[in-house]
Amino acid sequence: MRKLAAAALAIAGFIAATGVRADPPTPRPIDCPASAGHGTRCLSGQDANGAWYVIAIPTNWNNRLIVHAHGGPRTGTPEPADPLEDLDRFSVMVRHGYAWIGSTYRRGGYGVRMAAEDTDNSRAVFWSLFGRPERTLLHGQSWGGNVAAKASEIYAGSTEAGGSYDGVLITNGVVSGGTRAYGFRADLRAVYQYYCANHPAPDEPGYPLWQGLPLDSRMTRAELRRRVEACTGVDQPEARRTPEQSARLRDILAVTGVAEAQLVSHLSWATFLFQDMVLLRLDGRNPFDNSATVYSGSADDAALNAGVQRFAADPEGVAMLAHDADLSGEIARPTLTVHARHDPTVSFAAEALYAGTVAAAGRSGWLVQAATDESEHSRLSDATYMTVLDALENWIDRGVSPDPAAFQARCEARWSGQGPCLFVQP
């Protein structure tokens, strides 16, 4: 962490000295996270659109590049050191010989097509600096999986067309597409407000919950957590909650299916991300609809369904979100996805939706999907990453798609030294 902090300070000095230029500055050497391995060279720079990137090249570079699309979306202003966290999380790939580049994207907030363009721009930056590698692989994590899937459809192309990417790897990805990925959080806002009535509070101006938060609101994440705690006691041991808090929390979780540990984080997305998505990216149009939803699982479903705030989607808002973030399934390069079965942030069910999208486009031969018995969203076992990366490489080399049923054995034979092998049948 000390090296990450030092790198952040060095890059901060660089941005202060240079600012954003019409002609991007030459990338500057920075300290790599220790996890990237001894002797790895790291660089930071800014592309023509203002997106910051970090490059890592190990001493044992295998002349292959991983272009990373990060998750989120991060709603704050991008900082030059932001990709260091992503590099640290996926550093096992660098330690095993892959060069790596990750972009912040040009701005914070929602925008899948924008992020896909900036991801491909980072690929072009690397090629311009170091030449085209022997192989270029696109990797997307979480929301970055939506970004990578979109970038694959737009930029990968086919071998015959000389496309930019040789293969695509998606981990715990939001591959259901934008219009199907966030409805459960809109439901959460409505259900939470029914039980807690403090977001907004009675003495605050009202607003449609699907907006997330008015643009002039000064609410912070800390204040949101305080309100959730006041209503549900979620940050307290169960024995210290009042009976009323316990009852409200039980009903909210039962109706929405959200895990207790993720309640605040999902409400944060349904607050601050919705504010950005709806008011800044969709011109205030509502893409969410609970007008016909029948909520169940509470102590009194009839009262809940009669009293919950209802809203109907604006067709133009849905169309705008679909254009930006839905997927066509028209892939043309080997694409391998892996998803933790117990992912608490992005439902494993997204994989079946993506498989259906790809099948409808007649491209199922380009897709292989794997699953693991893991319960973390942001980071899987290093053995998981290397097994699927190895399988993707073999698919490209041999032209034969891998069998996910063999991944556990492949992991135990080759990659168990990197962490637990936890593959299960998809």
C-alpha positions as a printed Julia matrix, in Angstrom:
426×3 Matrix{Float64}:
   0.0     0.0     0.0
   2.95    2.31    0.64
   4.02    1.99   -2.99
   0.46    2.64   -4.19
   0.37    5.82   -2.12
   3.75    6.92   -3.44
   2.63    6.31   -6.99
  -0.54    8.29   -6.4
   1.48   11.25   -5.14
   3.86   11.07   -8.09
   1.03   10.99  -10.6
  -0.81   13.78   -8.8
   2.26   15.94   -9.24
   2.34   15.03  -12.89
  -1.29   16.02  -13.51
  -0.77   19.31  -11.69
   2.19   20.06  -13.9
   0.67   19.04  -17.21
  -3.12   19.18  -17.08
  -5.13   17.87  -20.03
  -3.55   18.64  -23.39
  -4.73   18.49  -26.94
  -1.7    16.28  -27.6
  -1.47   13.6   -24.9
   1.75   13.78  -22.88
   4.31   11.01  -23.0
   3.57    8.47  -20.28
   5.55    8.83  -17.08
   7.24    5.99  -15.12
   5.54    5.27  -11.79
   5.91    2.73   -9.01
   4.05   -0.52   -9.58
   2.11   -2.21   -6.79
   4.35   -4.81   -5.16
   1.9    -7.5    -6.25
   2.85   -6.93   -9.92
   6.2    -8.61   -9.31
   9.82   -7.57   -9.01
  11.16   -5.69  -12.01
   7.78   -4.93  -13.56
   7.77   -1.54  -15.29
   4.73    0.71  -14.84
   3.8     3.87  -16.72
   0.99    6.4   -16.38
  -0.39    8.7   -19.03
  -3.46   10.43  -20.36
  -5.14    9.87  -23.69
  -6.51   12.51  -26.06
  -9.95   12.41  -24.4
  -8.53   12.96  -20.92
  -8.8     9.38  -19.68
  -5.9     8.29  -17.48
  -4.26    4.92  -18.04
  -1.69    2.74  -16.32
   0.53    0.28  -18.17
   2.42   -2.63  -16.58
   5.07   -4.64  -18.44
   6.77   -7.5   -16.59
  10.37   -8.55  -17.13
   9.13  -11.9   -18.47
   6.69  -10.33  -20.93
   5.21  -13.0   -23.19
   4.36  -10.42  -25.91
   0.7   -10.63  -25.01
  -1.46   -7.79  -23.74
  -4.5    -7.67  -21.48
  -6.7    -4.6   -21.97
  -8.74   -4.14  -18.8
 -12.21   -2.57  -18.46
 -12.88   -1.71  -14.82
 -16.15   -1.98  -12.95
 -18.31    0.5   -11.15
 -19.15    2.79  -12.7
 -17.16    5.11  -10.49
 -19.15    8.29  -10.09
 -16.34   10.56   -8.92
 -13.84   12.46  -11.05
 -11.23   10.03  -12.41
  -7.85   10.2   -10.69
  -4.63    9.17  -12.44
  -3.81    6.56   -9.82
  -7.21    4.83  -10.01
  -6.06    1.99  -12.32
  -3.45    0.93   -9.76
  -6.19   -0.68   -7.67
  -7.34   -2.68  -10.7
  -3.77   -3.66  -11.55
  -3.24   -4.86   -7.99
  -6.44   -6.95   -8.1
  -5.47   -8.72  -11.33
  -1.71   -8.68  -10.86
  -1.5   -12.47  -11.07
  -1.8   -12.05  -14.84
   1.16   -9.69  -14.92
   3.25  -11.98  -12.72
   2.7   -14.7   -15.31
   4.02  -12.66  -18.18
   1.16  -10.54  -19.53
   1.45   -6.83  -20.18
  -1.56   -4.93  -18.84
  -3.27   -1.6   -19.49
  -6.27   -0.13  -17.7
  -8.14    3.14  -18.3
 -10.05    5.35  -15.86
 -12.41    6.34  -18.72
 -12.62   10.03  -19.55
 -15.18   10.89  -16.85
 -16.94    9.33  -13.92
 -20.52    8.15  -14.12
 -22.57    5.93  -16.37
 -21.87    5.43  -20.06
 -21.1     1.99  -21.46
 -20.36    3.1   -25.02
 -18.09    5.87  -23.75
 -16.22    3.44  -21.51
 -15.93    0.93  -24.36
 -14.41    3.6   -26.6
 -11.96    4.64  -23.88
 -11.03    1.02  -23.25
 -10.23    0.53  -26.92
  -8.37    3.85  -26.95
  -6.12    2.45  -24.22
  -5.43   -0.56  -26.42
  -4.47    1.79  -29.24
  -2.19    3.74  -26.89
  -0.31    0.59  -25.96
   0.04   -0.45  -29.59
   1.33    2.98  -30.54
   3.96    2.87  -27.81
   5.12   -0.74  -28.04
   3.81   -2.1   -31.33
   1.08   -4.66  -31.8
   1.69   -7.61  -29.47
   1.48  -11.2   -30.56
  -1.94  -11.39  -28.91
  -4.36   -8.86  -27.39
  -7.03   -9.99  -24.93
  -9.91   -7.9   -23.61
 -10.88   -8.35  -19.95
 -13.91   -6.86  -18.21
 -14.8    -7.1   -14.52
 -18.26   -6.38  -13.05
 -19.77   -3.35  -14.86
 -16.59   -3.55  -16.9
 -17.96   -6.85  -18.17
 -20.79   -4.89  -19.8
 -18.16   -2.49  -21.15
 -15.96   -5.29  -22.48
 -18.91   -7.11  -24.06
 -19.95   -3.88  -25.79
 -16.35   -3.17  -26.87
 -16.14   -6.7   -28.25
 -19.25   -6.14  -30.37
 -18.0    -2.79  -31.67
 -14.23   -3.18  -31.94
 -13.17   -6.84  -31.82
 -14.24   -7.82  -35.32
 -13.36  -11.15  -36.86
  -9.99  -12.62  -37.69
 -10.67  -12.02  -41.36
 -11.46   -8.37  -40.68
  -8.25   -7.9   -38.72
 -10.07   -7.1   -35.48
  -8.31   -5.58  -32.5
  -8.82   -8.43  -30.02
  -8.0   -12.11  -30.18
 -10.23  -13.12  -27.28
 -12.45  -11.78  -24.51
 -12.52  -12.69  -20.81
 -15.36  -11.48  -18.57
 -15.38  -12.02  -14.8
 -18.51  -11.52  -12.65
 -19.8    -9.35  -15.45
 -22.97   -7.27  -15.82
 -23.65   -9.15  -19.05
 -27.44   -8.91  -18.78
 -27.25   -5.44  -20.35
 -28.29   -2.09  -18.95
 -32.07   -2.36  -19.16
 -32.12   -5.65  -17.23
 -29.36   -4.99  -14.69
 -30.73   -2.32  -12.38
 -34.44   -2.95  -11.91
 -33.9    -4.79   -8.62
 -32.24   -1.68   -7.2
 -35.21    0.46   -8.24
 -37.4    -2.06   -6.42
 -35.1    -1.76   -3.41
 -35.55    2.03   -3.32
 -39.33    1.65   -3.38
 -39.47   -1.11   -0.77
 -36.94    0.59    1.5
 -38.88    3.86    1.41
 -42.13    2.08    2.24
 -40.65    0.67    5.42
 -38.21    3.42    6.42
 -39.64    6.69    5.0
 -36.31    8.47    5.49
 -34.84    8.56    1.97
 -36.16   11.2     1.41
 -37.11   12.12    4.95
 -40.54   13.68    5.66
 -39.02   17.15    6.11
 -37.17   17.01    2.76
 -38.57   17.82   -0.68
 -40.05   14.75   -2.3
 -38.86   13.36   -5.62
 -39.51   10.23   -7.71
 -37.37    7.45   -6.27
 -36.24    6.36   -9.72
 -34.26    9.62   -9.99
 -31.93    8.42   -7.27
 -31.34   11.86   -5.79
 -31.97   15.45   -6.92
 -28.97   17.06   -8.57
 -28.76   19.76   -5.9
 -28.8    17.28   -3.03
 -25.83   17.33   -0.66
 -26.41   13.86    0.71
 -23.21   11.86    1.28
 -22.69    8.13    1.44
 -22.05    8.47    5.15
 -25.43   10.17    5.62
 -27.17    7.46    3.62
 -25.58    4.8     5.82
 -26.7     6.71    8.93
 -30.31    6.66    7.71
 -30.24    2.97    6.86
 -28.75    2.22   10.27
 -31.39    4.32   12.03
 -34.18    2.43   10.28
 -32.83   -1.13   10.27
 -29.88   -1.35   12.68
 -28.02   -3.1     9.88
 -24.6    -2.13   11.27
 -25.44   -3.53   14.72
 -25.42   -7.13   15.93
 -28.91   -8.57   15.75
 -29.2    -8.66   19.54
 -28.77   -4.89   19.72
 -31.48   -4.02   17.19
 -34.87   -2.94   18.34
 -37.77   -5.25   17.44
 -38.99   -2.6    14.98
 -35.58   -2.39   13.28
 -35.35   -6.17   13.03
 -38.82   -6.42   11.51
 -38.13   -3.71    8.93
 -34.79   -5.23    7.97
 -36.26   -8.7     7.69
 -39.04   -7.53    5.37
 -36.75   -5.41    3.17
 -34.32   -8.28    2.65
 -37.02  -10.9     2.16
 -38.89   -8.88   -0.46
 -35.89   -7.66   -2.47
 -33.56  -10.65   -2.15
 -30.67   -8.35   -1.26
 -28.18   -9.77    1.25
 -27.86   -7.98    4.57
 -24.15   -7.24    4.07
 -24.88   -5.55    0.71
 -27.95   -3.53    1.7
 -26.13   -0.21    2.07
 -24.02   -0.68   -1.05
 -27.04   -1.54   -3.23
 -28.92    1.45   -1.85
 -25.89    3.61   -2.63
 -25.98    2.47   -6.25
 -29.73    3.12   -6.32
 -29.04    6.62   -5.03
 -25.87    8.07   -6.47
 -25.59    5.98   -9.65
 -29.29    6.48  -10.45
 -28.81   10.24   -9.98
 -26.02   10.18  -12.55
 -27.67    7.72  -14.93
 -31.13    9.28  -15.01
 -30.5    13.0   -14.58
 -27.17   13.37  -16.42
 -27.17   10.58  -19.03
 -30.86    9.97  -19.82
 -32.03   13.6   -19.78
 -34.22   12.93  -16.75
 -36.14   10.08  -18.39
 -37.1     7.09  -16.27
 -35.89    3.65  -17.44
 -37.38    1.77  -14.45
 -40.84    0.3   -13.99
 -42.57   -1.28  -10.99
 -46.11   -0.35  -12.03
 -47.19   -3.99  -12.24
 -44.73   -5.58   -9.83
 -46.28   -7.75   -7.13
 -43.99   -7.73   -4.12
 -43.99  -10.76   -1.83
 -42.2   -12.21    1.16
 -43.08   -9.58    3.76
 -45.15   -9.88    6.91
 -47.99   -8.06    5.1
 -47.72   -8.19    1.32
 -51.13   -6.62    0.78
 -50.18   -3.48    2.71
 -46.8    -3.29    0.99
 -48.26   -3.55   -2.51
 -50.94   -0.99   -1.69
 -48.53    1.53   -0.17
 -45.29    1.25   -2.11
 -44.38    4.08   -4.5
 -45.13    3.09   -8.1
 -43.51    4.35  -11.28
 -43.77    3.59  -14.99
 -40.85    3.65  -17.38
 -40.54    6.27  -20.1
 -40.13    4.31  -23.37
 -37.6     6.85  -24.62
 -35.6     6.5   -21.43
 -35.58    2.73  -21.85
 -34.52    3.1   -25.5
 -31.68    5.46  -24.58
 -30.38    3.09  -21.92
 -30.73    0.13  -24.27
 -28.73    1.88  -26.99
 -25.95    2.66  -24.56
 -25.75   -0.52  -22.53
 -27.75   -3.44  -23.92
 -25.91   -6.14  -25.85
 -26.61   -7.54  -29.3
 -24.76  -10.81  -28.74
 -23.0   -10.35  -32.07
 -19.58  -11.52  -30.95
 -16.96  -12.82  -33.34
 -14.03  -13.79  -31.12
 -13.61  -16.5   -28.46
 -15.38  -15.18  -25.37
 -15.1   -16.85  -21.98
 -17.09  -15.73  -18.94
 -16.67  -16.9   -15.35
 -19.06  -15.98  -12.56
 -19.2   -16.76   -8.85
 -22.44  -18.63   -8.15
 -22.95  -16.68   -4.93
 -21.95  -13.25   -6.23
 -23.78  -10.81   -3.9
 -23.51   -7.83   -6.24
 -24.14   -9.08   -9.79
 -26.51  -12.02   -9.9
 -25.26  -15.25  -11.43
 -28.53  -15.22  -13.39
 -26.97  -12.58  -15.65
 -25.01  -15.38  -17.34
 -28.14  -17.13  -18.59
 -29.46  -13.85  -19.95
 -26.21  -13.28  -21.85
 -26.22  -16.83  -23.2
 -29.74  -16.21  -24.51
 -28.69  -12.92  -26.15
 -25.73  -14.57  -27.86
 -27.85  -17.54  -28.96
 -30.47  -15.22  -30.46
 -27.69  -13.64  -32.52
 -26.56  -17.07  -33.73
 -23.13  -16.72  -32.09
 -23.2   -19.38  -29.36
 -20.13  -21.04  -30.83
 -18.08  -18.06  -29.68
 -19.2   -18.25  -26.03
 -18.11  -20.52  -23.17
 -19.36  -19.9   -19.63
 -17.89  -21.19  -16.37
 -18.97  -20.97  -12.74
 -17.2   -21.14   -9.39
 -18.34  -21.83   -5.86
 -17.27  -18.39   -4.66
 -19.16  -15.63   -2.87
 -17.04  -12.54   -3.53
 -17.82  -10.09   -6.31
 -14.78   -7.87   -6.73
 -12.09  -10.51   -6.55
 -12.05  -14.22   -7.31
  -9.29  -16.7    -6.59
  -6.1   -16.08   -8.56
  -6.35  -19.74   -9.57
  -9.75  -18.97  -11.11
  -8.34  -16.14  -13.22
  -5.36  -18.13  -14.47
  -7.42  -21.21  -15.28
  -9.89  -19.34  -17.47
  -7.14  -17.25  -19.05
  -5.21  -20.43  -19.83
  -8.37  -22.0   -21.3
  -9.02  -18.93  -23.44
  -5.45  -19.02  -24.76
  -5.78  -22.7   -25.67
  -9.08  -22.0   -27.42
  -7.42  -19.33  -29.55
  -4.39  -21.54  -30.25
  -6.28  -24.71  -31.16
  -9.55  -23.36  -32.48
 -11.51  -25.72  -30.21
 -13.71  -24.29  -27.48
 -12.89  -25.54  -23.97
 -15.18  -27.69  -21.85
 -16.01  -25.97  -18.53
 -16.51  -29.41  -16.96
 -12.74  -29.87  -17.22
 -11.83  -26.53  -15.59
 -11.6   -27.88  -12.04
  -9.14  -30.58  -13.1
  -7.21  -28.07  -15.21
  -7.04  -25.74  -12.23
  -5.86  -28.44   -9.83
  -3.22  -29.66  -12.28
  -1.77  -26.29  -13.27
  -2.89  -23.43  -11.04
  -3.64  -24.69   -7.53
  -0.48  -22.96   -6.32
  -2.18  -19.61   -7.01
  -5.15  -20.24   -4.73
  -8.14  -22.49   -4.23
  -9.68  -24.22   -7.25
 -13.46  -23.79   -6.95
 -14.98  -24.51  -10.35
 -18.45  -26.1   -10.45
 -20.8   -27.05  -13.23
 -22.43  -23.92  -14.77
